[in-house]
Tab-separated table of C-alpha atoms in Angstrom:
chain	number	residue	atom	x	y	z
A	1	MET	CA	14.526	-16.878	4.056
A	2	ASN	CA	12.601	-19.785	2.578
A	3	TYR	CA	9.997	-18.904	-0.040
A	4	GLN	CA	7.816	-20.883	-2.459
A	5	PHE	CA	7.254	-18.213	-5.116
A	6	GLU	CA	9.331	-15.401	-6.561
A	7	ASN	CA	8.198	-12.850	-9.134
A	8	CYS	CA	10.778	-10.448	-10.611
A	9	TYR	CA	10.154	-7.708	-13.175
A	10	TYR	CA	10.789	-4.089	-14.073
A	11	ALA	CA	7.760	-1.806	-13.996
A	12	ALA	CA	6.111	-2.053	-17.407
A	13	CYS	CA	3.902	0.520	-19.040
A	14	ALA	CA	1.128	-1.979	-19.875
A	15	VAL	CA	0.930	-3.253	-16.296
A	16	THR	CA	0.933	0.264	-14.815
A	17	THR	CA	-1.646	1.549	-17.294
A	18	GLU	CA	-3.982	-1.378	-16.636
A	19	TYR	CA	-3.635	-0.974	-12.873
A	20	ILE	CA	-4.422	2.747	-13.041
A	21	GLU	CA	-7.416	2.331	-15.374
A	22	ARG	CA	-9.000	-0.783	-13.825
A	23	VAL	CA	-8.107	-0.406	-10.150
A	24	TYR	CA	-6.834	3.012	-9.088
A	25	CYS	CA	-9.265	5.170	-11.142
A	26	ARG	CA	-12.174	2.719	-11.064
A	27	ILE	CA	-14.463	4.928	-8.939
A	28	SER	CA	-13.766	8.128	-10.887
A	29	ASN	CA	-14.312	6.294	-14.194
A	30	LEU	CA	-17.630	4.978	-12.900
A	31	LEU	CA	-18.695	8.495	-11.882
A	32	PHE	CA	-17.642	9.911	-15.275
A	33	SER	CA	-19.661	7.177	-17.017
A	34	VAL	CA	-22.777	7.883	-14.950
A	35	THR	CA	-22.402	11.648	-15.523
A	36	ALA	CA	-21.984	11.112	-19.280
A	37	ALA	CA	-25.083	8.908	-19.406
A	38	ALA	CA	-27.087	11.461	-17.399
A	39	GLY	CA	-25.892	14.241	-19.716
A	40	ILE	CA	-26.992	12.286	-22.783
A	41	ILE	CA	-30.396	11.587	-21.232
A	42	VAL	CA	-30.860	15.300	-20.375
A	43	PHE	CA	-29.761	16.231	-23.914
A	44	VAL	CA	-32.256	13.834	-25.524
A	45	ILE	CA	-35.200	14.729	-23.249
A	46	TYR	CA	-34.809	18.505	-23.465
A	47	GLY	CA	-33.840	18.323	-27.141
A	48	GLN	CA	-37.166	16.631	-27.927
A	49	GLN	CA	-38.997	19.338	-25.951
A	50	ASN	CA	-37.314	22.090	-28.021
A	51	ARG	CA	-35.511	23.506	-24.977
A	52	PRO	CA	-31.995	24.152	-26.300
A	53	GLU	CA	-30.358	25.621	-23.162
A	54	PRO	CA	-30.840	22.601	-20.863
A	55	ALA	CA	-30.139	20.280	-23.808
A	56	MET	CA	-26.789	21.998	-24.441
A	57	ILE	CA	-25.903	21.805	-20.732
A	58	GLY	CA	-26.608	18.060	-20.823
A	59	CYS	CA	-24.528	17.692	-23.979
A	60	LEU	CA	-21.676	19.676	-22.411
A	61	CYS	CA	-21.777	17.460	-19.285
A	62	ALA	CA	-21.625	14.348	-21.447
A	63	VAL	CA	-18.690	15.632	-23.527
A	64	LEU	CA	-16.717	16.810	-20.472
A	65	SER	CA	-17.324	13.491	-18.721
A	66	VAL	CA	-16.098	11.494	-21.713
A	67	LEU	CA	-12.997	13.709	-21.954
A	68	SER	CA	-12.359	13.325	-18.208
A	69	PHE	CA	-12.799	9.568	-18.510
A	70	SER	CA	-9.914	9.442	-20.991
A	71	ILE	CA	-7.687	12.186	-19.532
A	72	VAL	CA	-7.718	11.516	-15.769
A	73	PRO	CA	-5.994	8.082	-15.991
A	74	GLN	CA	-3.258	9.641	-18.152
A	75	ILE	CA	-2.714	12.400	-15.582
A	76	VAL	CA	-2.580	9.853	-12.758
A	77	GLU	CA	-0.078	7.736	-14.714
A	78	HIS	CA	2.084	10.809	-15.250
A	79	LEU	CA	1.955	11.558	-11.506
A	80	PHE	CA	2.892	7.938	-10.708
A	81	ASP	CA	5.911	8.254	-13.035
A	82	LYS	CA	6.993	11.520	-11.407
A	83	MET	CA	6.680	10.033	-7.894
A	84	GLU	CA	8.718	6.985	-8.940
A	85	GLN	CA	11.428	9.145	-10.515
A	86	LYS	CA	11.603	11.282	-7.383
A	87	ALA	CA	11.735	8.264	-5.059
A	88	PHE	CA	14.450	6.467	-7.046
A	89	GLN	CA	16.325	9.483	-8.520
A	90	GLY	CA	15.331	8.487	-12.062
A	91	LYS	CA	16.718	4.928	-11.788
A	92	HIS	CA	14.598	1.920	-12.617
A	93	HIS	CA	14.897	-0.918	-10.128
A	94	GLU	CA	13.763	-4.489	-10.431
A	95	ILE	CA	10.650	-5.323	-8.439
A	96	VAL	CA	11.066	-8.593	-6.532
A	97	ILE	CA	8.086	-10.191	-4.781
A	98	ARG	CA	8.644	-13.292	-2.665
A	99	LEU	CA	5.895	-15.382	-1.138
A	100	GLY	CA	6.909	-17.635	1.714
A	101	GLU	CA	6.194	-17.091	5.402
A	102	ASN	CA	5.150	-13.531	4.459
A	103	ILE	CA	4.720	-11.598	1.240
A	104	THR	CA	7.825	-9.487	0.699
A	105	LEU	CA	8.211	-6.786	-1.939
A	106	THR	CA	11.606	-5.228	-2.664
A	107	GLU	CA	12.193	-2.406	-5.125
A	108	GLY	CA	15.633	-0.855	-5.003
A	109	PRO	CA	16.355	0.280	-1.449
A	110	PHE	CA	12.711	-0.068	-0.360
A	111	SER	CA	11.327	-3.265	1.106
A	112	ILE	CA	8.059	-4.214	2.785
A	113	SER	CA	6.879	-7.467	4.288
A	114	LEU	CA	3.188	-8.187	4.795
A	115	PRO	CA	1.551	-11.129	6.561
A	116	TYR	CA	-1.024	-13.185	4.681
A	117	SER	CA	-3.626	-12.194	7.283
A	118	LYS	CA	-3.600	-8.666	5.776
A	119	LEU	CA	-4.486	-9.946	2.276
A	120	ARG	CA	-8.076	-8.934	1.504
A	121	GLN	CA	-8.468	-9.778	-2.162
A	122	ALA	CA	-6.612	-11.323	-5.107
A	123	VAL	CA	-7.850	-10.921	-8.680
A	124	CYS	CA	-6.693	-11.507	-12.241
A	125	LEU	CA	-6.059	-8.532	-14.479
A	126	ARG	CA	-5.030	-8.811	-18.125
A	127	HIS	CA	-1.271	-8.409	-17.526
A	128	ALA	CA	-0.848	-9.116	-13.812
A	129	TYR	CA	-2.320	-10.710	-10.716
A	130	LEU	CA	-3.433	-8.140	-8.151
A	131	LEU	CA	-2.973	-8.688	-4.418
A	132	ARG	CA	-4.989	-6.142	-2.401
A	133	PHE	CA	-4.080	-5.435	1.206
A	134	GLY	CA	-6.118	-2.290	1.728
A	135	ARG	CA	-7.698	0.554	-0.153
A	136	GLN	CA	-4.431	1.740	-1.735
A	137	ASN	CA	-2.013	-1.047	-0.753
A	138	ASP	CA	-1.620	-3.353	-3.726
A	139	ILE	CA	1.045	-5.667	-5.107
A	140	LEU	CA	1.103	-6.772	-8.737
A	141	LEU	CA	2.525	-10.124	-9.809
A	142	ARG	CA	3.222	-10.407	-13.526
A	143	TYR	CA	2.067	-13.709	-14.965
A	144	ASP	CA	5.188	-14.161	-17.099
A	145	SER	CA	7.741	-13.174	-14.439
A	146	PHE	CA	7.791	-16.076	-11.989
A	147	THR	CA	11.394	-17.095	-11.331
A	148	LYS	CA	10.384	-19.604	-8.656
A	149	GLY	CA	7.095	-21.464	-8.612
A	150	ARG	CA	4.274	-21.269	-11.171
A	151	PHE	CA	1.234	-19.039	-11.299
A	152	SER	CA	-1.067	-22.083	-11.512
A	153	ASP	CA	0.222	-23.191	-8.079
A	154	LEU	CA	-0.084	-19.717	-6.545
A	155	ILE	CA	-3.879	-19.543	-6.200
A	156	PRO	CA	-4.242	-22.726	-4.080
A	157	PHE	CA	-1.266	-21.527	-2.012
A	158	LEU	CA	-2.913	-18.147	-1.374
A	159	LYS	CA	-6.242	-19.780	-0.494
A	160	GLU	CA	-4.444	-21.938	2.068
A	161	GLN	CA	-2.432	-19.046	3.534
A	162	SER	CA	-5.300	-16.508	3.497
A	163	PRO	CA	-8.572	-18.361	4.124
A	164	ASN	CA	-10.454	-15.107	4.846
A	165	ALA	CA	-9.367	-13.347	1.649
A	166	TRP	CA	-11.470	-13.226	-1.505
A	167	ILE	CA	-9.203	-15.011	-3.992
A	168	LYS	CA	-10.211	-15.291	-7.613
A	169	GLY	CA	-8.168	-16.969	-10.286
């Protein structure tokens, strides 16, 4: 098969952690932040009115939200690791993404090919470039792992192949 870009890497902790924190747990982190802010506001308002019970409830909400904000991504990362170990019997396989007529991802015995028409969004993260195909269908391309083609040429290529996608770069 003819392809213009190839990206090969082994799953890295920094890439996985960033994906979980900034993409996968984005909504829960937003909710925890709002709850923490609301708890602080309740604590301050009722604390100034000398009403300790509601103030303590607000403080407790804020503390639990901050703890959840830091713990939930770690739990999700642990679950991701367990699912990967179960799927691949503890072996680490190279992830190979090829972009040509379609976008093809291969990891060990698993392979998937997606047409560019399914690409909804492409955005830069700190360690990788995120291709979003649906709510939970994402492919990560590491910036430093292109074995064919260059990242600087990828964005115009994606814009040409997926004119309806929101592509940022």
